[in-house]
XYZ file of C-alpha atoms in Angstrom:
699
model
C 98.021 -6.261 22.737
C 95.632 -3.618 23.993
C 96.006 -1.244 21.036
C 96.713 -3.913 18.439
C 94.072 -5.011 16.006
C 93.775 -6.955 12.805
C 92.283 -4.640 10.190
C 90.517 -6.200 7.234
C 90.556 -4.137 4.069
C 88.203 -6.383 2.152
C 90.995 -7.270 -0.295
C 91.841 -10.971 -0.598
C 95.393 -12.098 0.315
C 96.310 -12.555 -3.356
C 95.448 -8.950 -4.123
C 97.399 -7.689 -1.142
C 100.467 -9.423 -2.519
C 99.883 -8.315 -6.119
C 99.117 -4.613 -5.749
C 102.640 -3.520 -4.680
C 104.179 -5.508 -7.556
C 101.751 -3.878 -9.996
C 102.791 -0.385 -8.904
C 106.454 -1.331 -9.071
C 106.007 -2.678 -12.596
C 104.103 0.427 -13.694
C 106.920 2.689 -12.554
C 109.482 0.606 -14.387
C 107.435 1.100 -17.562
C 107.027 4.833 -16.866
C 110.763 5.299 -16.400
C 111.498 3.394 -19.593
C 109.142 5.683 -21.512
C 110.443 8.873 -19.860
C 114.131 8.041 -20.196
C 114.653 9.292 -23.799
C 112.992 12.606 -22.945
C 114.725 13.141 -19.595
C 118.115 12.859 -21.250
C 117.212 15.688 -23.663
C 116.237 18.294 -21.062
C 119.765 19.701 -20.867
C 119.757 20.194 -24.655
C 116.780 22.599 -24.538
C 118.039 24.579 -21.549
C 118.652 28.166 -22.637
C 120.316 30.863 -20.584
C 120.407 33.764 -23.032
C 119.301 37.126 -21.656
C 116.103 36.905 -23.725
C 115.172 33.751 -21.787
C 115.151 35.754 -18.540
C 113.905 39.130 -19.787
C 110.358 40.476 -19.465
C 108.152 39.301 -22.333
C 106.881 42.793 -23.167
C 109.940 44.943 -22.434
C 111.867 47.098 -24.924
C 115.065 45.161 -24.297
C 113.312 41.894 -25.171
C 112.048 43.348 -28.449
C 115.586 44.489 -29.264
C 116.935 40.977 -28.685
C 114.201 39.469 -30.887
C 114.851 41.939 -33.730
C 118.603 41.327 -33.498
C 117.933 37.630 -34.072
C 116.275 38.550 -37.382
C 119.081 40.807 -38.623
C 121.760 39.424 -40.979
C 123.898 37.108 -38.886
C 121.471 37.248 -35.957
C 122.124 38.922 -32.624
C 125.526 40.615 -32.405
C 128.095 39.446 -29.891
C 129.615 42.540 -28.297
C 133.035 42.241 -26.659
C 135.552 44.650 -25.186
C 139.284 43.901 -25.223
C 140.848 45.601 -22.194
C 144.630 46.230 -22.089
C 145.970 47.507 -18.770
C 149.319 48.148 -17.086
C 149.483 49.716 -13.628
C 152.434 51.959 -14.375
C 151.077 53.088 -17.738
C 150.969 51.410 -21.155
C 154.210 51.321 -23.139
C 154.676 51.705 -26.885
C 155.229 47.962 -27.083
C 151.955 47.377 -25.220
C 150.010 49.492 -27.703
C 151.720 47.763 -30.614
C 150.862 44.324 -29.200
C 147.259 45.396 -28.671
C 146.986 46.555 -32.285
C 148.435 43.278 -33.589
C 146.024 41.183 -31.522
C 143.002 43.224 -32.576
C 143.990 42.884 -36.243
C 144.335 39.137 -35.734
C 140.828 38.993 -34.260
C 139.463 41.074 -37.152
C 141.129 38.785 -39.671
C 139.679 35.652 -38.115
C 136.115 36.906 -37.604
C 133.607 39.028 -39.508
C 133.260 42.193 -37.420
C 130.437 44.713 -37.706
C 132.958 47.585 -37.915
C 136.717 48.062 -37.669
C 137.668 48.337 -33.959
C 139.041 51.661 -32.764
C 141.082 51.961 -29.592
C 139.910 54.232 -26.766
C 142.692 55.159 -24.296
C 142.020 56.186 -20.711
C 143.014 59.637 -19.490
C 145.636 58.281 -17.091
C 147.270 56.217 -19.843
C 147.000 52.908 -17.950
C 144.224 51.338 -20.044
C 143.331 50.907 -23.698
C 140.050 49.320 -24.831
C 138.893 48.015 -28.207
C 135.125 47.453 -28.593
C 134.515 44.472 -30.895
C 131.139 43.363 -32.318
C 130.411 40.459 -34.641
C 127.270 38.742 -35.911
C 129.163 35.596 -36.811
C 127.696 33.254 -34.192
C 124.103 34.449 -34.620
C 121.870 33.236 -31.794
C 123.679 29.921 -31.341
C 125.093 29.862 -27.812
C 127.734 27.261 -28.651
C 129.073 29.392 -31.492
C 129.015 32.494 -29.307
C 130.982 30.701 -26.624
C 133.447 29.424 -29.232
C 133.931 32.987 -30.504
C 134.594 34.330 -27.000
C 137.107 31.569 -26.281
C 138.778 32.182 -29.658
C 139.204 35.885 -28.866
C 140.538 35.048 -25.402
C 143.126 32.739 -26.974
C 144.414 35.643 -29.055
C 144.166 38.403 -26.446
C 146.911 37.500 -23.976
C 149.165 39.734 -21.879
C 152.928 39.700 -21.591
C 155.350 40.953 -18.949
C 153.004 42.825 -16.609
C 150.452 43.707 -19.275
C 147.017 42.345 -18.357
C 144.573 41.588 -21.175
C 140.950 40.764 -20.380
C 137.898 40.172 -22.558
C 134.697 41.736 -21.272
C 131.469 43.042 -22.710
C 127.948 41.628 -22.894
C 128.983 38.604 -24.993
C 131.718 37.568 -22.551
C 129.386 38.066 -19.576
C 126.753 35.863 -21.247
C 129.344 33.174 -21.963
C 130.603 33.147 -18.378
C 127.040 33.097 -17.015
C 126.103 30.254 -19.381
C 129.131 28.273 -18.259
C 128.049 28.679 -14.656
C 124.454 27.636 -15.380
C 125.584 24.605 -17.391
C 127.753 23.495 -14.496
C 124.895 23.573 -11.976
C 123.115 20.337 -12.889
C 125.571 17.694 -11.673
C 126.870 19.377 -8.492
C 123.381 20.525 -7.533
C 121.922 17.025 -7.877
C 124.762 15.252 -6.080
C 124.970 17.762 -3.261
C 121.210 17.716 -2.726
C 121.094 13.915 -2.695
C 124.021 13.779 -0.273
C 122.449 16.265 2.137
C 119.093 14.455 2.077
C 120.794 11.073 2.615
C 122.707 12.356 5.650
C 119.599 13.839 7.240
C 117.522 10.719 6.607
C 120.172 8.545 8.256
C 120.097 10.802 11.328
C 116.290 10.908 11.394
C 115.583 7.198 10.870
C 118.645 5.765 12.637
C 118.457 2.813 10.284
C 121.104 1.531 7.838
C 118.461 0.656 5.214
C 115.332 2.772 5.578
C 116.927 6.034 4.371
C 117.704 4.459 0.997
C 114.039 3.989 0.103
C 112.850 7.650 0.177
C 116.106 8.789 -1.413
C 115.830 6.306 -4.276
C 112.176 7.187 -4.839
C 113.081 10.909 -4.898
C 115.713 10.114 -7.526
C 113.058 8.370 -9.618
C 110.772 11.395 -9.212
C 113.523 13.759 -10.354
C 114.239 11.695 -13.476
C 110.524 11.461 -14.234
C 110.162 15.227 -13.759
C 112.963 15.855 -16.251
C 111.093 13.842 -18.867
C 107.814 15.646 -18.211
C 109.557 19.045 -18.292
C 111.040 18.225 -21.697
C 107.565 17.230 -22.910
C 106.144 20.552 -21.710
C 108.856 22.405 -23.581
C 108.167 20.520 -26.796
C 104.393 20.816 -26.547
C 103.938 24.362 -25.230
C 107.334 26.028 -25.611
C 107.834 26.292 -21.845
C 111.115 28.091 -21.162
C 113.764 25.895 -19.537
C 116.633 27.771 -17.879
C 119.430 26.732 -15.567
C 117.660 28.458 -12.696
C 114.266 26.801 -13.254
C 115.659 23.296 -13.786
C 117.838 23.635 -10.676
C 114.886 24.756 -8.545
C 112.827 21.856 -9.936
C 115.420 19.382 -8.625
C 115.453 21.101 -5.232
C 111.661 20.885 -5.015
C 111.579 17.210 -5.990
C 114.002 16.209 -3.254
C 112.800 18.713 -0.647
C 109.044 18.374 -1.008
C 109.225 14.675 -1.909
C 111.240 13.846 1.202
C 108.764 15.828 3.317
C 105.900 13.710 1.993
C 107.934 10.557 2.580
C 108.626 11.520 6.199
C 104.924 12.025 6.882
C 103.898 8.761 5.201
C 106.633 6.670 6.840
C 105.863 8.133 10.266
C 102.169 7.304 9.970
C 103.002 3.854 8.517
C 105.266 3.069 11.481
C 102.451 4.126 13.815
C 99.933 1.868 12.051
C 102.312 -1.141 12.049
C 102.141 -1.196 15.848
C 98.393 -1.756 15.813
C 97.818 -3.539 12.471
C 99.384 -6.885 11.727
C 99.787 -6.940 7.922
C 102.036 -4.288 6.282
C 99.620 -3.895 3.347
C 96.703 -3.120 5.657
C 98.885 -0.817 7.767
C 99.920 1.133 4.657
C 96.291 1.478 3.530
C 95.397 2.874 6.944
C 98.421 5.211 6.875
C 97.520 6.614 3.462
C 93.923 7.134 4.539
C 95.109 9.027 7.583
C 97.773 11.291 6.084
C 96.800 11.187 2.399
C 94.471 14.223 2.532
C 97.179 16.323 4.200
C 99.797 15.282 1.626
C 97.416 15.979 -1.265
C 96.457 19.374 0.123
C 100.089 20.190 0.796
C 101.166 19.431 -2.754
C 98.088 21.236 -4.039
C 99.021 24.473 -2.279
C 102.585 24.337 -3.614
C 101.413 23.574 -7.156
C 98.744 26.284 -7.051
C 101.206 28.850 -5.734
C 103.795 28.026 -8.381
C 101.259 28.072 -11.206
C 100.421 31.651 -10.237
C 103.844 32.520 -11.661
C 102.301 32.052 -15.108
C 100.828 35.513 -14.603
C 104.331 37.007 -14.333
C 105.711 39.027 -17.226
C 109.289 37.979 -16.516
C 110.201 35.019 -18.719
C 112.359 33.309 -16.082
C 109.641 33.551 -13.406
C 106.878 32.438 -15.771
C 108.918 29.425 -16.882
C 109.729 28.450 -13.301
C 106.035 28.054 -12.464
C 105.313 25.016 -14.690
C 108.685 23.371 -14.005
C 108.326 23.755 -10.247
C 104.784 22.380 -10.444
C 106.030 19.400 -12.445
C 108.645 18.703 -9.775
C 106.125 18.804 -6.913
C 103.507 16.671 -8.684
C 106.067 14.071 -9.783
C 107.305 13.877 -6.192
C 103.703 13.461 -5.015
C 102.977 10.698 -7.526
C 106.026 8.648 -6.587
C 105.629 9.102 -2.839
C 101.965 8.035 -2.881
C 102.480 4.994 -5.116
C 106.079 3.818 -5.510
C 107.199 4.499 -1.930
C 104.276 2.577 -0.327
C 104.754 -0.333 -2.747
C 108.442 -0.711 -1.887
C 107.847 -0.361 1.858
C 105.108 -3.014 1.803
C 107.276 -5.407 -0.207
C 110.192 -4.975 2.198
C 107.965 -5.468 5.243
C 108.779 -4.556 8.809
C 112.456 -5.478 8.468
C 113.175 -2.250 6.565
C 112.936 -0.420 9.934
C 115.729 -2.497 11.511
C 117.011 -2.103 14.170
C 113.989 -0.116 15.470
C 111.333 -2.504 14.128
C 107.758 -1.519 15.109
C 106.422 -4.837 16.426
C 102.722 -5.637 16.117
C 100.998 -4.870 19.404
C 103.898 -2.886 20.834
C 103.409 0.531 22.371
C 105.519 3.596 21.812
C 107.633 4.481 24.807
C 105.965 7.442 26.421
C 108.518 10.109 27.174
C 108.296 13.845 27.440
C 109.405 15.176 24.098
C 110.738 18.608 23.240
C 107.542 19.421 21.372
C 105.379 18.376 24.304
C 107.343 20.793 26.479
C 107.032 23.556 23.883
C 103.324 22.904 23.583
C 102.883 23.087 27.345
C 104.593 26.474 27.525
C 102.445 27.755 24.655
C 99.331 26.357 26.330
C 99.973 28.010 29.698
C 100.388 31.569 28.398
C 99.127 31.549 24.817
C 98.604 35.310 24.487
C 102.033 36.132 25.931
C 103.742 33.660 23.590
C 101.755 34.946 20.622
C 102.563 38.599 21.327
C 106.260 37.885 21.931
C 106.561 35.940 18.672
C 104.789 38.646 16.689
C 107.106 41.336 18.112
C 110.170 39.224 17.284
C 109.089 38.618 13.674
C 108.214 42.289 13.244
C 111.601 43.381 14.570
C 113.423 40.993 12.237
C 111.387 42.229 9.267
C 112.788 45.744 9.765
C 116.127 44.453 8.522
C 114.669 44.307 5.006
C 115.224 48.069 4.786
C 118.958 47.294 4.881
C 118.913 45.160 1.735
C 121.397 46.444 -0.871
C 120.123 47.944 -4.129
C 119.467 46.136 -7.399
C 122.123 43.601 -8.358
C 124.277 44.620 -11.313
C 125.157 42.054 -13.966
C 128.871 42.089 -13.153
C 128.112 41.538 -9.444
C 126.075 38.384 -10.043
C 129.005 35.931 -9.669
C 130.380 34.718 -6.349
C 133.772 34.210 -8.000
C 135.144 36.827 -10.391
C 135.343 35.539 -13.989
C 137.454 37.195 -16.671
C 134.533 39.221 -18.041
C 133.710 40.742 -14.645
C 137.365 41.513 -13.982
C 137.429 43.361 -17.307
C 134.361 45.405 -16.326
C 135.976 46.320 -12.991
C 139.097 47.509 -14.815
C 136.912 49.592 -17.126
C 135.033 51.151 -14.225
C 138.302 52.186 -12.557
C 139.957 53.529 -15.722
C 136.877 55.282 -17.173
C 134.982 56.383 -14.045
C 132.908 59.066 -15.763
C 132.436 57.468 -19.179
C 130.084 54.917 -20.657
C 131.839 51.749 -21.772
C 128.828 49.499 -22.398
C 126.801 50.203 -25.554
C 123.077 50.879 -25.497
C 121.348 49.297 -28.496
C 118.550 51.137 -30.283
C 116.416 49.413 -32.911
C 114.641 51.917 -35.159
C 112.605 51.490 -38.374
C 114.988 51.529 -41.348
C 113.073 54.345 -43.053
C 113.643 56.652 -40.075
C 117.251 55.684 -39.335
C 118.766 59.075 -40.195
C 116.126 60.977 -38.221
C 116.474 58.661 -35.226
C 120.280 58.953 -35.300
C 120.019 62.753 -35.157
C 117.511 62.572 -32.288
C 119.745 60.171 -30.373
C 122.806 62.383 -30.727
C 120.764 65.294 -29.450
C 119.550 63.431 -26.373
C 120.975 64.578 -23.049
C 123.523 62.124 -21.654
C 124.531 60.556 -25.001
C 128.284 60.553 -25.637
C 128.218 59.084 -29.160
C 125.982 57.114 -31.530
C 126.862 55.090 -34.639
C 124.600 53.371 -37.160
C 125.209 49.630 -37.672
C 123.450 46.923 -39.514
C 120.132 47.130 -41.356
C 117.778 44.272 -42.161
C 114.159 43.125 -42.062
C 112.952 46.732 -41.896
C 115.082 47.697 -38.874
C 118.345 49.542 -38.335
C 120.612 48.991 -35.341
C 122.200 52.045 -33.689
C 124.916 51.628 -31.065
C 124.870 54.345 -28.389
C 127.408 55.181 -25.679
C 126.183 57.104 -22.658
C 128.349 59.693 -20.952
C 127.676 58.052 -17.570
C 129.124 54.718 -16.360
C 127.135 51.476 -16.911
C 124.097 50.897 -14.687
C 124.526 54.251 -12.954
C 121.739 56.720 -12.259
C 123.006 58.877 -15.115
C 122.909 56.039 -17.639
C 119.448 55.034 -16.433
C 118.238 58.588 -17.059
C 119.733 58.445 -20.566
C 117.945 55.158 -21.354
C 114.632 56.559 -20.143
C 115.164 59.751 -22.170
C 115.826 57.699 -25.321
C 112.677 55.657 -24.773
C 110.580 58.756 -24.228
C 112.003 60.620 -27.211
C 112.064 57.898 -29.891
C 108.662 56.912 -31.264
C 108.440 53.449 -32.826
C 111.936 52.489 -31.665
C 113.140 50.049 -29.000
C 116.009 50.627 -26.567
C 117.927 47.598 -25.305
C 121.363 46.350 -24.333
C 122.752 45.032 -21.047
C 121.965 48.081 -18.913
C 118.457 48.392 -20.365
C 117.890 44.726 -19.619
C 118.807 45.185 -15.958
C 116.476 48.181 -15.756
C 113.625 46.186 -17.302
C 114.250 43.296 -14.910
C 113.887 45.623 -11.934
C 110.731 47.328 -13.214
C 109.051 44.093 -14.308
C 109.702 42.353 -11.009
C 107.982 45.239 -9.242
C 104.992 44.850 -11.586
C 104.898 41.072 -11.169
C 104.763 41.362 -7.382
C 101.552 43.384 -7.560
C 99.951 40.736 -9.794
C 101.303 37.401 -8.561
C 101.263 37.969 -4.782
C 97.438 38.426 -4.536
C 96.927 35.420 -6.819
C 99.111 33.219 -4.620
C 97.334 34.313 -1.447
C 93.896 33.720 -2.998
C 94.789 30.285 -4.419
C 96.342 29.016 -1.178
C 93.466 30.418 0.891
C 90.855 28.578 -1.191
C 92.671 25.256 -0.794
C 93.031 25.728 2.958
C 89.359 26.641 3.363
C 88.329 23.519 1.430
C 90.608 21.289 3.524
C 90.045 22.720 7.006
C 86.340 23.686 6.604
C 87.152 26.980 8.269
C 87.993 30.584 7.485
C 89.858 31.617 10.640
C 92.407 28.768 10.571
C 93.443 29.425 6.925
C 93.797 33.152 7.595
C 95.906 32.341 10.647
C 98.221 30.129 8.588
C 98.523 32.666 5.772
C 99.283 35.496 8.180
C 101.969 33.367 9.792
C 103.782 32.545 6.532
C 103.649 36.163 5.359
C 105.242 37.193 8.660
C 107.927 34.551 8.154
C 108.642 35.897 4.667
C 109.110 39.421 5.996
C 111.385 38.219 8.810
C 113.478 36.154 6.379
C 114.060 39.150 4.127
C 114.951 41.150 7.222
C 117.614 38.640 8.249
C 118.901 38.714 4.671
C 119.215 42.487 4.889
C 121.378 42.098 7.983
C 123.850 39.646 6.413
C 123.909 40.048 2.622
C 126.221 43.045 2.415
C 127.931 43.091 5.839
C 128.645 39.349 6.032
C 128.486 37.951 2.478
C 129.777 41.048 0.717
C 126.986 41.094 -1.876
C 126.850 44.372 -3.777
C 123.152 44.069 -4.639
C 119.923 42.125 -4.315
C 118.405 40.156 -7.168
C 115.265 42.063 -8.289
C 113.317 38.792 -8.400
C 114.200 37.725 -4.854
C 111.115 39.247 -3.226
C 108.607 37.587 -5.548
C 110.228 34.145 -5.785
C 110.928 33.894 -2.062
C 107.330 34.913 -1.324
C 105.881 32.259 -3.632
C 108.089 29.495 -2.249
C 107.784 30.424 1.427
C 104.017 30.837 1.305
C 103.418 27.667 -0.711
C 105.953 25.514 1.138
C 105.433 27.070 4.570
C 101.715 26.350 4.511
C 102.663 22.661 4.150
C 103.631 22.385 7.791
C 100.563 24.303 8.829
C 98.473 21.781 6.923
C 100.184 18.842 8.666
C 99.568 20.426 12.068
C 96.041 21.773 11.547
C 94.820 18.620 9.785
C 95.866 16.518 12.784
C 94.319 19.109 15.110
C 91.029 18.897 13.225
C 91.176 15.105 13.360
C 91.552 15.245 17.160
C 88.623 17.673 17.419
C 86.442 15.361 15.339
C 87.309 12.585 17.777
C 85.896 14.658 20.635
C 88.907 16.558 21.980
C 88.594 20.178 23.006
C 90.456 22.644 20.714
C 93.172 23.465 23.263
C 93.833 19.799 23.983
C 93.662 18.988 20.270
C 96.281 21.657 19.477
C 98.715 20.311 22.063
C 98.118 16.712 20.979
C 98.661 17.618 17.322
C 101.933 19.354 18.172
C 103.111 16.433 20.293
C 102.327 13.831 17.625
C 103.389 15.732 14.503
C 106.087 18.016 15.916
C 108.887 15.541 15.290
C 107.784 14.901 11.706
C 107.368 18.600 10.984
C 110.796 19.351 12.455
C 112.405 16.607 10.370
C 110.621 17.768 7.227
C 111.599 21.369 7.875
C 115.243 20.468 8.362
C 115.295 18.493 5.118
C 113.582 21.232 3.114
C 115.798 23.958 4.565
C 118.907 21.884 3.876
C 117.940 21.253 0.243
C 117.434 24.960 -0.410
C 120.616 25.731 1.512
C 122.449 23.740 -1.178
C 121.831 26.754 -3.452
C 124.060 28.869 -1.205
C 127.025 26.850 -2.473
C 126.285 27.720 -6.103
C 128.467 30.288 -7.962
C 125.632 32.738 -8.752
C 124.578 35.428 -6.281
C 120.911 35.147 -7.369
C 120.786 31.478 -6.368
C 122.712 32.050 -3.136
C 120.288 34.792 -2.079
C 117.212 32.742 -2.978
C 118.497 29.637 -1.194
C 119.438 31.600 1.932
C 116.107 33.400 2.302
C 114.023 30.245 1.774
C 116.192 28.102 4.076
C 116.005 30.709 6.868
C 112.262 31.106 6.324
C 111.611 27.369 6.525
C 113.581 27.108 9.778
C 111.691 30.057 11.294
C 108.428 28.522 10.187
C 109.309 25.085 11.568
C 110.722 25.946 14.979
C 108.985 29.211 15.849
C 105.754 29.753 13.950
C 104.321 26.209 13.834
C 105.437 25.126 17.294
C 104.745 28.287 19.252
C 102.688 30.860 17.390
C 100.127 28.686 15.570
C 99.721 26.444 18.603
C 99.318 29.342 21.044
C 96.888 31.096 18.688
C 94.828 27.915 18.408
C 94.729 27.536 22.195
C 93.772 31.196 22.654
C 91.022 31.119 20.017
C 89.551 27.808 21.127
C 86.632 26.738 18.957
C 86.701 30.076 17.132
C 89.695 28.838 15.136
C 87.282 26.598 13.180
C 84.721 29.357 12.491
C 82.312 29.173 10.686
C 82.553 25.368 10.401
C 80.688 22.866 12.507
C 83.633 22.443 14.885
C 83.299 26.094 15.949
C 80.046 25.311 17.755
C 80.058 23.742 21.225
C 79.407 20.026 21.240
C 75.909 19.172 22.357
C 75.906 17.364 25.675
C 73.243 14.718 25.874
C 70.934 15.180 28.865
C 70.936 12.388 31.434
C 67.813 10.230 31.121
C 65.225 10.721 33.851
C 64.787 7.700 36.129
C 61.657 5.680 35.546
C 59.036 5.891 38.330
C 59.265 3.058 40.838
C 56.058 1.187 41.492
C 55.249 0.964 45.136
C 53.052 -2.064 45.958
C 49.722 -1.226 47.532
C 49.367 -2.628 51.094
């Protein structure tokens, strides 16, 4: 019983029994209140291009003005008829009949005119209608209606492409994410918890609490949307779920580990949980604070999708924190020690002392700290060079892991019309200057044709075809020339949107990255009472981010076959890796500081902290990496790339940076790691008292 003790919290026995039940009852009430709102989150999820576009870009203004025109934003489609050996007379006749049927069933902006390819294998009919307005359901119904009519026969392939069809296919993919993403994430977390805890019951508690946190977060996210108009997209809601389960399980692992430790020396579960929360609570709070602060910095982004992800991700992290600090402890206390069966931590028992992997890793880092530090830095730097091999900006038609009908149509167009624009550029010009603008557009270098469309609310829509293929350097030059040459007009459309996404992400990186670094640094300084240790942690996570992008550059195109990189990958992966990666640094450095306060020397404290928290950090890192790896199974390239980079970064951070580099740097720096705090100064050694003079009796 040497280490065992009975800790008195000052709370009477009745209160110790009542407090867990009170928290459990409060959460039942909270879930009952949040339930009606959580169920409505899917109804406000929007995945139109305007929900992802930059707030101040030309293409966004075009989409907004189109919403105000008669019938709202036009749905632009392209019917593509193709036969490998060349179209027959019957093929052309069938195409004409189907197009007339579409025109008879829907109100089109203009009568479609067929455009044959030079080799005679392909015939396209551009179709535009304002019938569905800005209602996504009606747009999707229109696209499906056209696809029902446009069908091939006897070797004739008929595909429906264009911006409207691409948006419908993308929306279908986003709408299908919720269920599979949630179930897959929960399944992965459950499997890992079973392996970590080796208990048939314990894994259910954190998983169930994470499920409660996710449902609660959905209700809060809906409230934010209703109160402040926060954008909710398929991407942001999916990432929110990932954060709830990933970060929430990390907090649970830390709390349960400390609780198990306290149960060996404290008799009552309630008192043991109080001691556990006092010990690890500051680290959990600081960890969630860094993630929330980093995500909130996304509010400074100009890109709508990034700015909307900030509040939703913050909601997910804070809801996970609230449940793990209140509901999880209440349930564990009510279940008592038996929840750990068969490895029950008995009161007064001692942990079997055995040389762990992390003790061995710490010893190697402690013997040659500078060598380990230099080797790790060289390795991360070499990996980061792979980022130069990342493919260019991702095109809209390359954003699906499986080829939908709309993308197949665009590929057919690209092959049949290699030197011709097939995707319209939309220009919105003041109605009073429509004729002048039309003449200027037709005189712009790179413009193949331009036709005036609808007029309303003081604006006129002009549809422009570039001579160059979609999203090529030539078309980009044409878009920029139109923007430079047309005063008071806005240039939009699918290609302009992709261009604006690329430019805005570059701008957002210069604004958001410094904000994230400053916010995280301030929190770390406040927690660790040091300047050197926070800078060490920040430098480590930035190095991990660079190495993760480098690994991505080595596998994206050669191994995965991705034709491009999402323009937002750099910013989003930076925010998540810095905010989440610092978590493990906080767990390690907080325990190191605790050991130093108890009198240990910095080198010894670093090795002790690694030995005692290494297993928890490794488990947490595996869970977080696995939850983000779930995104690699999603059907959108943007999500696959984001999930891959973050999962790789978390694993690098867990098994290389925290275990070797941060530990070796702490050993090498000694007390300087806590500069300029009190721990950076040598401990005063009390002088030995001088012996009192001995009286010698006088003879």
